[in-house]
Short mmCIF file of C-alpha atoms in Angstrom, two decimals:
data_model
loop_
_atom_site.label_atom_id
_atom_site.label_comp_id
_atom_site.label_asym_id
_atom_site.label_seq_id
_atom_site.Cartn_x
_atom_site.Cartn_y
_atom_site.Cartn_z
CA MET A 7 -20.64 -42.14 29.47
CA CYS A 8 -17.71 -40.14 28.18
CA ASN A 9 -15.34 -42.01 25.90
CA ASN A 10 -12.97 -39.14 25.10
CA LEU A 11 -9.29 -39.69 25.88
CA PHE A 12 -8.92 -36.19 27.31
CA PRO A 13 -11.31 -36.56 30.30
CA ARG A 14 -9.98 -40.05 31.01
CA ALA A 15 -6.49 -38.66 31.35
CA LEU A 16 -7.81 -35.69 33.31
CA LEU A 17 -9.87 -37.69 35.84
CA TYR A 18 -7.88 -40.90 36.15
CA GLY A 19 -4.32 -39.93 35.26
CA GLY A 20 -2.91 -39.76 38.80
CA MET A 21 -2.26 -36.01 38.66
CA LYS A 22 -3.72 -33.32 40.89
CA GLU A 23 -6.94 -33.16 38.89
CA SER A 24 -7.74 -36.81 39.76
CA GLN A 25 -7.69 -36.29 43.55
CA PRO A 26 -11.17 -36.22 45.16
CA GLN A 27 -10.76 -33.00 47.15
CA ALA A 28 -8.39 -31.18 44.83
CA GLU A 29 -9.18 -27.69 43.62
CA VAL A 30 -7.82 -26.76 40.19
CA THR A 31 -7.63 -23.14 39.10
CA LEU A 32 -7.98 -22.53 35.35
CA GLU A 33 -6.15 -19.31 34.57
CA GLU A 34 -7.50 -16.94 31.92
CA THR A 35 -10.47 -19.17 31.19
CA ARG A 36 -13.96 -17.78 30.73
CA ALA A 37 -16.48 -19.85 32.70
CA GLU A 38 -18.99 -19.84 29.85
CA ALA A 39 -16.41 -21.19 27.38
CA PHE A 40 -15.26 -23.91 29.80
CA SER A 41 -18.87 -24.91 30.41
CA MET A 42 -19.28 -25.34 26.64
CA LEU A 43 -16.15 -27.48 26.60
CA LEU A 44 -17.40 -29.75 29.40
CA HIS A 45 -20.73 -30.12 27.62
CA TYR A 46 -18.90 -31.14 24.45
CA LEU A 47 -16.68 -33.63 26.31
CA TYR A 48 -19.65 -35.42 27.87
CA THR A 49 -22.13 -35.21 24.99
CA GLY A 50 -20.03 -34.80 21.86
CA ARG A 51 -22.07 -31.71 20.98
CA ALA A 52 -21.48 -27.96 21.13
CA SER A 53 -23.90 -25.20 20.15
CA LEU A 54 -21.66 -22.73 18.33
CA SER A 55 -24.38 -20.61 16.74
CA SER A 56 -25.89 -19.60 20.08
CA ALA A 57 -22.61 -18.52 21.68
CA ARG A 58 -21.33 -14.96 21.73
CA GLU A 59 -18.28 -14.24 19.55
CA GLU A 60 -15.91 -13.59 22.46
CA VAL A 61 -17.01 -16.90 24.02
CA LEU A 62 -16.39 -18.69 20.72
CA LEU A 63 -12.86 -17.32 20.60
CA ASP A 64 -12.21 -18.53 24.16
CA PHE A 65 -13.77 -21.87 23.25
CA LEU A 66 -11.41 -22.13 20.26
CA GLY A 67 -8.49 -21.36 22.57
CA LEU A 68 -9.51 -24.14 24.96
CA ALA A 69 -9.84 -26.63 22.12
CA HIS A 70 -6.35 -25.70 21.00
CA ARG A 71 -4.90 -25.79 24.53
CA TYR A 72 -6.22 -29.27 25.24
CA GLY A 73 -5.42 -30.74 21.83
CA LEU A 74 -9.00 -31.35 20.71
CA GLN A 75 -8.24 -31.17 17.00
CA PRO A 76 -11.70 -32.07 15.58
CA LEU A 77 -13.30 -29.46 17.84
CA GLU A 78 -10.67 -26.89 16.88
CA ASP A 79 -11.29 -27.54 13.18
CA SER A 80 -15.08 -27.33 13.51
CA THR A 81 -14.93 -24.11 15.51
CA SER A 82 -12.50 -22.57 13.02
CA GLU A 83 -14.77 -23.50 10.14
CA PHE A 84 -17.78 -21.94 11.91
CA LEU A 85 -15.87 -18.73 12.58
CA ARG A 86 -15.00 -18.52 8.87
CA THR A 87 -18.72 -18.39 8.08
CA ILE A 88 -19.49 -15.48 10.43
CA LEU A 89 -16.63 -13.12 9.61
CA HIS A 90 -17.57 -9.46 9.29
CA THR A 91 -15.87 -6.09 9.53
CA HIS A 92 -16.19 -5.79 13.31
CA ASN A 93 -14.95 -9.25 14.31
CA VAL A 94 -12.42 -10.23 11.66
CA CYS A 95 -9.51 -8.54 13.45
CA LEU A 96 -10.28 -10.32 16.72
CA VAL A 97 -10.60 -13.68 14.96
CA PHE A 98 -7.38 -13.09 13.03
CA ASP A 99 -5.47 -12.27 16.21
CA VAL A 100 -6.56 -15.55 17.80
CA ALA A 101 -5.90 -17.54 14.62
CA SER A 102 -2.41 -16.04 14.41
CA LEU A 103 -1.73 -16.79 18.07
CA TYR A 104 -2.60 -20.47 17.62
CA SER A 105 -1.07 -20.77 14.12
CA LEU A 106 -4.38 -21.77 12.54
CA GLY A 107 -3.37 -21.38 8.89
CA VAL A 108 -6.71 -21.95 7.18
CA LEU A 109 -8.60 -19.59 9.48
CA SER A 110 -5.82 -16.98 9.27
CA GLU A 111 -5.90 -17.04 5.48
CA ALA A 112 -9.69 -16.73 5.47
CA CYS A 113 -9.43 -13.67 7.70
CA CYS A 114 -6.75 -12.12 5.49
CA ALA A 115 -8.82 -12.75 2.37
CA TYR A 116 -11.83 -11.10 4.02
CA MET A 117 -9.77 -8.09 5.10
CA ASP A 118 -8.30 -7.81 1.60
CA ARG A 119 -11.81 -7.55 0.14
CA HIS A 120 -12.99 -5.03 2.75
CA ALA A 121 -9.77 -3.15 3.46
CA PRO A 122 -11.17 0.41 3.83
CA GLU A 123 -13.93 -0.75 6.19
CA VAL A 124 -11.51 -2.82 8.28
CA LEU A 125 -9.11 0.13 8.60
CA ALA A 126 -11.92 2.35 9.86
CA SER A 127 -13.19 -0.16 12.44
CA ASP A 128 -12.38 0.07 16.14
CA SER A 129 -11.36 -3.61 16.18
CA PHE A 130 -8.42 -2.76 13.92
CA LEU A 131 -6.87 -1.01 16.93
CA THR A 132 -6.97 -4.27 18.93
CA LEU A 133 -4.65 -6.16 16.58
CA SER A 134 -1.31 -7.23 17.99
CA LYS A 135 1.72 -5.70 16.31
CA THR A 136 2.60 -8.99 14.62
CA ALA A 137 -0.91 -9.49 13.28
CA LEU A 138 -1.13 -5.84 12.21
CA LEU A 139 2.07 -6.03 10.16
CA THR A 140 0.99 -9.32 8.59
CA VAL A 141 -2.17 -7.62 7.32
CA VAL A 142 -0.85 -4.30 6.03
CA ARG A 143 2.27 -5.73 4.40
CA ARG A 144 0.20 -7.86 2.03
CA ASP A 145 0.22 -6.74 -1.61
CA SER A 146 -3.44 -7.74 -1.74
CA PHE A 147 -4.49 -5.43 1.13
CA ALA A 148 -5.94 -3.05 -1.40
CA ALA A 149 -6.65 0.24 0.35
CA SER A 150 -5.18 3.60 -0.51
CA GLU A 151 -1.86 4.30 1.15
CA LYS A 152 -3.34 7.41 2.75
CA GLU A 153 -6.05 5.33 4.47
CA ILE A 154 -3.45 2.80 5.64
CA PHE A 155 -1.21 5.54 7.00
CA GLN A 156 -4.04 7.20 8.93
CA ALA A 157 -5.18 3.86 10.40
CA LEU A 158 -1.64 3.03 11.50
CA CYS A 159 -1.36 6.48 13.12
CA ARG A 160 -4.47 5.67 15.19
CA TRP A 161 -3.03 2.27 16.14
CA CYS A 162 0.28 3.82 17.20
CA ARG A 163 -1.42 6.44 19.36
CA GLN A 164 -3.27 3.66 21.17
CA ASN A 165 -0.67 0.89 21.21
CA GLY A 166 2.70 2.27 20.18
CA GLU A 167 5.51 1.85 22.67
CA GLY A 168 9.19 2.50 22.06
CA GLY A 169 10.35 1.04 18.77
CA ALA A 170 6.91 -0.34 17.87
CA THR A 171 5.88 2.90 16.17
CA GLN A 172 8.86 2.97 13.86
CA GLU A 173 8.41 -0.68 12.87
CA VAL A 174 4.69 -0.25 12.24
CA MET A 175 5.11 2.91 10.17
CA SER A 176 7.73 1.17 8.03
CA ALA A 177 4.85 -0.82 6.53
CA VAL A 178 3.54 2.32 4.81
CA ARG A 179 4.53 2.41 1.13
CA LEU A 180 5.33 6.10 0.99
CA PRO A 181 6.30 6.21 -2.72
CA LEU A 182 2.69 5.28 -3.55
CA MET A 183 1.45 8.50 -1.96
CA SER A 184 1.27 11.76 -3.85
CA LEU A 185 3.59 14.62 -2.98
CA MET A 186 0.68 16.57 -1.50
CA GLU A 187 -0.28 13.61 0.73
CA MET A 188 3.28 13.27 1.99
CA LEU A 189 3.52 16.99 2.76
CA ASN A 190 0.02 17.59 4.14
CA VAL A 191 -0.81 14.23 5.78
CA VAL A 192 2.39 12.36 6.63
CA ARG A 193 4.69 15.23 7.58
CA PRO A 194 2.38 16.86 10.20
CA SER A 195 1.99 13.52 12.02
CA GLY A 196 5.61 13.56 13.14
CA LEU A 197 5.72 9.75 12.99
CA LEU A 198 8.16 9.63 10.09
CA SER A 199 11.43 11.50 9.83
CA PRO A 200 12.14 14.11 7.12
CA ASP A 201 14.73 11.71 5.70
CA ASP A 202 12.04 9.06 5.24
CA LEU A 203 9.93 11.54 3.29
CA LEU A 204 12.84 12.70 1.15
CA ASP A 205 13.80 9.08 0.39
CA ALA A 206 10.23 8.35 -0.68
CA ILE A 207 10.12 11.42 -2.93
CA LYS A 208 13.45 10.41 -4.47
CA THR A 209 12.24 6.84 -5.09
CA ARG A 210 9.05 8.03 -6.75
CA SER A 211 10.83 10.54 -8.99
CA GLU A 212 13.57 8.14 -10.10
CA SER A 213 11.57 4.91 -10.53
CA ARG A 214 9.37 3.94 -13.43
CA ASP A 215 5.76 3.71 -12.34
CA MET A 216 5.43 -0.05 -12.89
CA ASP A 217 8.41 -0.69 -10.59
CA LEU A 218 6.58 0.81 -7.61
CA ASN A 219 5.25 -1.70 -5.10
CA TYR A 220 1.54 -1.26 -5.85
CA ARG A 221 -1.27 -2.95 -3.97
CA GLY A 222 -4.00 -4.73 -5.89
CA ILE A 223 -7.12 -6.80 -5.43
CA LEU A 224 -6.55 -10.55 -5.40
CA ILE A 225 -9.34 -12.84 -6.67
CA PRO A 226 -7.73 -16.23 -7.31
CA GLU A 227 -8.79 -18.50 -10.17
CA GLU A 228 -11.47 -16.16 -11.51
CA ASN A 229 -11.49 -14.16 -14.72
CA ILE A 230 -11.71 -10.48 -13.79
CA ALA A 231 -11.71 -9.18 -17.38
CA THR A 232 -15.49 -9.26 -17.49
CA MET A 233 -18.30 -6.74 -17.36
CA LYS A 234 -19.22 -8.22 -13.96
CA TYR A 235 -15.96 -6.77 -12.59
CA GLY A 236 -16.24 -3.52 -14.53
CA ALA A 237 -13.78 -4.32 -17.32
CA GLN A 238 -14.18 -2.64 -20.70
CA VAL A 239 -12.37 -2.53 -24.03
CA VAL A 240 -11.22 1.07 -24.52
CA LYS A 241 -9.15 0.70 -27.70
CA GLY A 242 -9.53 -1.41 -30.82
CA GLU A 243 -12.14 -2.23 -33.46
CA LEU A 244 -15.31 -4.27 -32.82
CA LYS A 245 -14.82 -3.85 -29.07
CA SER A 246 -17.97 -5.63 -27.90
CA ALA A 247 -16.87 -9.14 -28.87
CA LEU A 248 -13.70 -9.42 -26.82
CA LEU A 249 -15.13 -9.70 -23.30
CA ASP A 250 -18.54 -11.27 -24.00
CA GLY A 251 -17.33 -14.75 -23.03
CA ASP A 252 -18.44 -16.38 -26.29
CA THR A 253 -15.62 -18.59 -27.54
CA GLN A 254 -17.74 -20.71 -29.90
CA ASN A 255 -19.71 -18.43 -32.21
CA TYR A 256 -17.23 -16.61 -34.42
CA ASP A 257 -16.42 -16.78 -38.11
CA LEU A 258 -15.07 -14.65 -40.95
CA ASP A 259 -17.41 -11.76 -40.24
CA HIS A 260 -18.12 -11.50 -36.52
CA GLY A 261 -17.24 -12.69 -33.02
CA PHE A 262 -13.80 -11.06 -32.74
CA SER A 263 -12.07 -7.76 -31.99
CA ARG A 264 -9.25 -6.51 -34.19
CA HIS A 265 -6.68 -3.85 -34.92
CA PRO A 266 -4.47 -3.08 -37.94
CA ILE A 267 -0.90 -4.31 -37.60
CA GLU A 268 1.43 -1.30 -37.73
CA GLU A 269 5.21 -1.11 -37.64
CA ASP A 270 5.33 1.44 -34.80
CA GLY A 271 3.10 -0.63 -32.49
CA CYS A 272 0.76 2.29 -31.84
CA ALA A 273 -2.31 0.21 -32.63
CA GLY A 274 -3.53 -2.48 -30.28
CA LEU A 275 -6.41 -3.78 -28.20
CA GLN A 276 -6.57 -2.16 -24.76
CA ILE A 277 -8.66 -3.23 -21.78
CA LYS A 278 -9.36 -1.16 -18.69
CA LEU A 279 -10.03 -3.35 -15.66
CA GLY A 280 -12.56 -2.31 -13.05
CA GLN A 281 -9.85 -1.84 -10.41
CA ALA A 282 -6.17 -2.57 -9.94
CA TYR A 283 -5.80 -6.35 -9.73
CA ILE A 284 -2.93 -8.73 -9.07
CA LEU A 285 -2.43 -10.81 -12.24
CA ASN A 286 -0.11 -13.63 -13.25
CA HIS A 287 -2.14 -15.47 -15.88
CA ILE A 288 -3.78 -14.39 -19.14
CA ARG A 289 -5.63 -16.54 -21.67
CA ILE A 290 -6.39 -15.30 -25.16
CA LEU A 291 -8.05 -16.94 -28.14
CA LEU A 292 -6.55 -16.00 -31.49
CA TRP A 293 -8.92 -16.30 -34.46
CA ASP A 294 -8.39 -19.88 -35.68
CA ARG A 295 -10.96 -20.75 -38.34
CA ASP A 296 -8.11 -21.46 -40.76
CA SER A 297 -4.43 -22.38 -40.45
CA ARG A 298 -3.05 -18.85 -40.07
CA SER A 299 -0.70 -17.87 -37.26
CA TYR A 300 -0.12 -14.63 -35.36
CA SER A 301 2.64 -12.93 -33.40
CA TYR A 302 1.96 -10.49 -30.54
CA TYR A 303 3.03 -9.11 -27.19
CA ILE A 304 1.11 -8.15 -24.04
CA GLU A 305 1.78 -5.22 -21.70
CA VAL A 306 0.21 -4.05 -18.44
CA SER A 307 0.06 -0.61 -16.83
CA MET A 308 -1.33 1.30 -13.90
CA ASP A 309 -1.52 4.73 -15.54
CA GLU A 310 -1.61 4.12 -19.35
CA LEU A 311 1.78 5.85 -19.57
CA ASP A 312 4.31 3.34 -18.29
CA TRP A 313 3.79 -0.11 -19.83
CA MET A 314 5.45 -3.29 -18.58
CA ARG A 315 5.75 -6.13 -21.11
CA VAL A 316 4.73 -9.41 -19.45
CA VAL A 317 4.46 -11.63 -22.54
CA ASP A 318 6.55 -11.28 -25.70
CA HIS A 319 5.63 -13.63 -28.53
CA SER A 320 6.49 -11.10 -31.23
CA LYS A 321 9.12 -13.44 -32.71
CA TYR A 322 7.03 -16.60 -32.56
CA LEU A 323 4.14 -17.93 -34.64
CA CYS A 324 1.11 -18.70 -32.48
CA ARG A 325 -2.41 -19.94 -33.07
CA SER A 326 -5.70 -20.52 -31.25
CA TRP A 327 -5.72 -20.60 -27.42
CA GLN A 328 -2.73 -19.06 -25.62
CA ASN A 329 -2.16 -19.96 -21.96
CA LEU A 330 0.22 -17.31 -20.68
CA PHE A 331 1.93 -17.03 -17.29
CA PHE A 332 4.19 -14.36 -15.83
CA THR A 333 5.53 -12.94 -12.57
CA PRO A 334 2.62 -11.43 -10.57
CA ARG A 335 1.93 -7.80 -11.47
CA VAL A 336 -0.57 -5.24 -10.22
CA ALA A 337 -2.32 -3.73 -13.23
CA ARG A 338 -5.31 -1.57 -14.15
CA TYR A 339 -4.78 -1.74 -17.93
CA VAL A 340 -3.91 -4.59 -20.30
CA ARG A 341 -2.76 -4.05 -23.88
CA ILE A 342 -2.40 -6.73 -26.60
CA VAL A 343 -0.44 -5.67 -29.68
CA GLY A 344 -0.39 -7.91 -32.74
CA THR A 345 2.83 -7.76 -34.74
CA HIS A 346 2.25 -10.35 -37.48
CA ASN A 347 -0.45 -12.31 -39.28
CA THR A 348 0.64 -14.92 -41.84
CA VAL A 349 -2.33 -14.05 -44.09
CA ASN A 350 -2.85 -10.28 -43.89
CA LYS A 351 -2.09 -7.12 -41.88
CA VAL A 352 -4.86 -7.40 -39.28
CA PHE A 353 -4.69 -8.89 -35.78
CA HIS A 354 -7.86 -10.74 -34.70
CA LEU A 355 -8.64 -11.68 -31.10
CA VAL A 356 -11.76 -13.64 -30.11
CA SER A 357 -11.49 -13.70 -26.32
CA LEU A 358 -9.36 -12.51 -23.40
CA GLU A 359 -9.26 -13.64 -19.77
CA CYS A 360 -7.15 -12.19 -16.93
CA MET A 361 -6.70 -13.72 -13.50
CA PHE A 362 -4.40 -14.74 -10.69
CA THR A 363 -3.73 -18.44 -10.37
CA HIS A 364 -2.17 -20.48 -7.60
CA ARG A 365 -1.23 -23.17 -10.10
CA SER A 366 2.51 -23.72 -10.12
CA PHE A 367 4.37 -22.89 -13.32
CA THR A 368 7.96 -22.54 -14.47
CA LEU A 369 9.24 -19.92 -16.90
CA GLU A 370 12.51 -19.95 -18.78
CA LYS A 371 13.42 -16.81 -20.69
CA GLY A 372 9.77 -15.78 -20.60
CA LEU A 373 8.45 -19.07 -22.01
CA LEU A 374 6.42 -21.67 -20.16
CA VAL A 375 8.20 -24.93 -19.36
CA PRO A 376 5.31 -27.41 -19.63
CA ASN A 377 4.92 -30.45 -17.39
CA GLU A 378 1.97 -31.93 -19.26
CA ASN A 379 1.88 -32.96 -22.89
CA VAL A 380 1.09 -29.86 -24.95
CA ALA A 381 1.18 -31.65 -28.30
CA THR A 382 -2.49 -32.54 -28.11
CA ILE A 383 -5.66 -31.55 -29.90
CA ALA A 384 -7.04 -30.20 -26.61
CA ALA A 385 -3.99 -27.93 -26.33
CA CYS A 386 -4.70 -26.68 -29.89
CA SER A 387 -1.63 -28.28 -31.45
CA SER A 388 -1.92 -29.57 -35.00
CA VAL A 389 -0.09 -31.56 -37.65
CA ILE A 390 0.62 -29.17 -40.52
CA GLU A 391 2.72 -31.46 -42.69
CA GLY A 392 2.53 -35.22 -43.12
CA VAL A 393 0.07 -37.73 -44.56
CA SER A 394 -2.57 -39.59 -42.55
CA ARG A 395 -5.99 -41.15 -43.03
CA SER A 396 -7.21 -39.37 -39.90
CA ARG A 397 -6.72 -35.69 -39.13
CA ASN A 398 -4.23 -35.22 -36.29
CA ALA A 399 -3.96 -38.99 -35.66
CA LEU A 400 -0.46 -38.30 -34.40
CA LEU A 401 -1.79 -36.18 -31.53
CA ASN A 402 -4.97 -37.97 -30.45
CA GLY A 403 -3.24 -40.01 -27.73
CA ASP A 404 -4.23 -43.40 -29.16
CA THR A 405 -1.21 -45.71 -28.94
CA HIS A 406 -3.13 -48.99 -29.32
CA ASN A 407 -5.43 -48.78 -32.32
CA TYR A 408 -3.18 -48.73 -35.35
CA ASP A 409 -2.48 -51.24 -38.11
CA TRP A 410 -1.24 -51.47 -41.69
CA ASP A 411 -3.83 -49.01 -42.97
CA SER A 412 -4.50 -46.40 -40.30
CA GLY A 413 -3.54 -44.88 -36.97
CA TYR A 414 -0.26 -43.33 -38.10
CA THR A 415 1.18 -40.31 -39.91
CA CYS A 416 3.89 -40.72 -42.54
CA HIS A 417 6.02 -39.12 -45.24
CA GLN A 418 8.05 -40.37 -48.19
CA LEU A 419 11.75 -40.72 -47.43
CA GLY A 420 13.73 -37.98 -49.13
CA SER A 421 10.60 -35.86 -49.60
CA GLY A 422 8.85 -33.77 -46.97
CA ALA A 423 8.57 -34.41 -43.24
CA ILE A 424 6.11 -34.63 -40.37
CA VAL A 425 5.66 -31.17 -38.83
CA ILE A 426 3.74 -30.37 -35.64
CA GLN A 427 2.75 -26.82 -34.72
CA LEU A 428 2.27 -26.14 -31.02
CA ALA A 429 -0.30 -23.49 -30.15
CA GLN A 430 2.32 -21.24 -28.56
CA PRO A 431 6.08 -21.30 -27.95
CA TYR A 432 7.30 -23.43 -25.07
CA SER A 433 10.70 -24.16 -23.59
CA ILE A 434 11.03 -27.90 -24.16
CA GLY A 435 13.76 -30.39 -23.38
CA SER A 436 12.21 -33.76 -24.18
CA LEU A 437 10.01 -35.52 -26.72
CA ARG A 438 8.50 -38.96 -27.03
CA LEU A 439 7.22 -40.71 -30.11
CA LEU A 440 6.00 -44.14 -31.14
CA LEU A 441 7.31 -45.47 -34.43
CA TRP A 442 5.01 -47.85 -36.31
CA ASP A 443 5.90 -51.35 -35.03
CA CYS A 444 3.47 -53.90 -36.44
CA ASP A 445 6.45 -55.85 -37.77
CA GLU A 446 10.17 -55.96 -37.03
CA ARG A 447 11.24 -53.04 -39.22
CA SER A 448 13.49 -50.26 -37.94
CA TYR A 449 13.74 -46.56 -38.77
CA SER A 450 16.29 -43.75 -38.68
CA TYR A 451 15.39 -40.08 -38.34
CA TYR A 452 16.29 -36.66 -36.96
CA ILE A 453 14.20 -33.96 -35.26
CA GLU A 454 14.42 -30.17 -35.51
CA VAL A 455 12.60 -27.33 -33.74
CA SER A 456 11.75 -23.82 -34.91
CA ASN A 457 9.94 -20.68 -33.82
CA ASN A 458 9.01 -19.40 -37.27
CA GLN A 459 9.32 -22.31 -39.75
CA GLN A 460 12.29 -20.54 -41.33
CA GLU A 461 15.18 -21.23 -38.97
CA TRP A 462 15.52 -24.78 -37.63
CA THR A 463 17.68 -26.21 -34.83
CA LYS A 464 18.47 -29.93 -34.79
CA VAL A 465 17.87 -31.38 -31.31
CA VAL A 466 17.86 -35.13 -32.05
CA ASP A 467 20.00 -37.05 -34.56
CA ARG A 468 19.30 -40.77 -34.95
CA THR A 469 20.18 -41.01 -38.61
CA LYS A 470 22.84 -43.63 -37.94
CA VAL A 471 20.89 -45.66 -35.40
CA PRO A 472 18.28 -48.34 -36.19
CA CYS A 473 15.26 -47.36 -34.07
CA ARG A 474 11.91 -48.99 -33.47
CA SER A 475 8.76 -48.50 -31.43
CA TRP A 476 8.92 -46.10 -28.44
CA GLN A 477 11.52 -43.32 -28.55
CA THR A 478 12.16 -41.14 -25.48
CA LEU A 479 14.37 -38.20 -26.40
CA LYS A 480 16.00 -35.64 -24.10
CA PHE A 481 18.10 -32.60 -24.97
CA ASP A 482 19.00 -29.12 -23.72
CA LYS A 483 15.88 -26.96 -23.42
CA GLN A 484 15.00 -25.03 -26.57
CA PRO A 485 12.25 -22.52 -27.38
CA ALA A 486 9.94 -24.14 -29.91
CA SER A 487 6.67 -23.53 -31.72
CA PHE A 488 7.26 -26.15 -34.43
CA ILE A 489 8.74 -29.66 -34.33
CA ARG A 490 9.85 -31.33 -37.54
CA ILE A 491 10.44 -35.10 -37.67
CA VAL A 492 12.39 -36.20 -40.75
CA GLY A 493 12.71 -39.91 -41.49
CA THR A 494 15.92 -40.95 -43.25
CA HIS A 495 15.63 -44.74 -43.36
CA ASN A 496 13.10 -47.58 -43.17
CA SER A 497 14.42 -51.14 -43.31
CA ALA A 498 11.24 -52.31 -45.09
CA ASN A 499 10.33 -49.59 -47.61
CA GLU A 500 10.67 -45.91 -48.52
CA VAL A 501 8.12 -44.46 -46.08
CA PHE A 502 8.59 -43.15 -42.51
CA HIS A 503 5.65 -43.93 -40.18
CA CYS A 504 4.94 -42.40 -36.74
CA VAL A 505 1.97 -43.40 -34.58
CA HIS A 506 2.17 -41.03 -31.60
CA PHE A 507 4.00 -37.85 -30.57
CA GLU A 508 4.13 -36.01 -27.26
CA CYS A 509 5.97 -32.99 -25.97
CA PRO A 510 7.39 -33.01 -23.37
CA ALA A 511 7.91 -36.73 -22.74
CA GLN A 512 5.52 -37.79 -19.98
CA SER A 513 7.37 -39.35 -17.06
CA ASP A 514 4.25 -41.12 -15.80
CA ALA A 515 4.11 -43.28 -18.92
CA GLU A 516 5.72 -46.58 -17.96
CA VAL A 517 7.04 -47.51 -21.38
CA LYS A 518 10.57 -48.68 -22.06
CA GLU A 519 12.27 -47.28 -25.10
CA GLY A 520 12.21 -49.75 -27.96
CA SER A 521 9.29 -51.76 -26.56
CA PRO A 522 6.18 -52.41 -28.66
CA GLY A 523 3.55 -49.69 -28.69
CA GLN A 524 0.83 -52.03 -27.42
CA GLU A 525 2.08 -52.34 -23.85
CA SER A 526 -1.03 -53.58 -22.05
CA SER A 527 -1.40 -57.09 -20.69
CA SER A 528 -3.88 -57.80 -23.44
CA THR A 529 -1.17 -57.56 -26.07
CA SER A 530 -0.63 -61.31 -26.13
CA GLN A 531 -4.37 -61.81 -26.69
CA ASN A 532 -4.41 -59.40 -29.64
CA PRO A 533 -2.03 -60.67 -32.31
CA ARG A 534 -0.32 -58.19 -34.61
CA PRO A 535 -2.26 -57.34 -37.76
CA VAL A 536 -1.69 -59.67 -40.68
CA ARG A 537 0.65 -58.14 -43.23
CA PRO A 538 -1.23 -57.19 -46.43
CA SER A 539 -0.17 -58.15 -49.92
CA ARG A 540 2.85 -56.48 -51.50
CA THR A 541 0.57 -54.42 -53.69
CA HIS A 542 -1.02 -52.74 -50.65
CA SER A 543 0.38 -49.26 -50.04
CA LEU A 544 1.68 -48.29 -46.61
CA LEU A 545 1.32 -44.62 -47.61
CA PRO A 546 -2.27 -43.41 -47.13
CA SER A 547 -3.67 -41.42 -49.99
CA LEU A 548 -5.59 -38.91 -47.87
CA PRO A 549 -3.86 -35.56 -47.30
CA SER A 550 -2.99 -34.17 -43.89
CA SER A 551 -4.66 -31.23 -42.19
CA SER A 552 -2.23 -28.88 -43.93
CA SER A 553 -4.34 -29.11 -47.07
CA THR A 554 -7.18 -27.15 -45.49
CA SER A 555 -8.11 -24.09 -47.53
CA GLN A 556 -7.52 -20.67 -46.01
CA PRO A 557 -10.44 -18.20 -45.98
CA HIS A 558 -9.62 -14.50 -45.79
CA LEU A 559 -10.87 -12.11 -43.14
#
């Protein structure tokens, strides 16, 4: 017995279809597809794999017409698994007609990966004008402009009517074609006016190469700077290490690529990708077996002549992993140029990854505006000044396990500070810290930020305010690689103690400013640590991580 709402409404709804002798004509409906639909309605099953492709497309149309969403989704998913060069255009046309976003995107992704074959197929000529323009206007439809032009000429000869030809041919990116192609291929076709050709020649001659609207291959969320994708290091010393994927086994002698740091910037590490790809994300690992920092910039190019700078950290001190984002660019070459090393005149790079990511990100003056806490050990931040019994206790995220002896970082009032180095420069506008609060004491302090440890900008001043426990601090966004916390007063002794630091302040942390650090419901069951004798020091004797010795490469 059928329990679907659709046949109930169809057979018992009081309309024409429910009358015993009524004859209902189904316009533009293939009998085989409708038979499949009836079988599904009465059995809950449909054999998709045994149906011909054109029947499947009609079946999908019926599911959409009659609002059978689960059936529509299942049929769309099956069609995604059987896409090939000769059916993808037909499937895309139907998906576009019914606004099936997931199926449409799957078709576009397939056509992007097989663009030359799709252009040469007969099914390309069956695309509607709207679907055709959607495909060829994509930056990721990575065929040569000559192939695209010739395929559009064929489509226009078969389908072009009136103004359709002009609109379709406007999708050709003429400035990407060579002068010979424009004169010997485009001009004889008669489909574009002489003015169009002259405008294209003018644009190409007056524009820098990297400003042209190139097409590139799009492979989201996958590193394409690998030998698998044909990438190779073409400039630099010790080339083999950079793209081998090993980010663990490196030391003073091996596991990195390098180049001498020169004033003119002629030296650098250059990678040739297997093809032109769309990129917006690069990750690099700077050599980090000691506390040294580097400065650098990254450029991309299509022809090795015109270079577009996408990352400029030449005025910042950076260390370890760098997560870099920029406006999407089509590139065949990537160049990393080191401009500074705090230890010597050599730039060392352990690993490089290039990709396109769909992850959202915000840039301000070329710097990433982070949403998540970047002052963590996992994000390669470190405490370079300050005293603690545990290395990087300030950044380990533990806001519960601290007492009179451990779990905090400190400095003597009037001498030194607590300094955190972020792995790379960020644009930050908030901080949060937990002052040691195992008794009722209060502190005063101020906070500065810097890009180079030489020039500091004060962003927080609480020198005249008694502060305790959680501190949430907001200010105008500033570029920062270093944060310096300077205690100026402690109502109990001459030492400034900080338990936890984060940057930026995390909005999901439900902690009120000034409340105790131990915010869980178990706080009342865990009494505060008993205060030690007066002879017990609140200043740990162990040095901070800044005391680590520095080996030389």
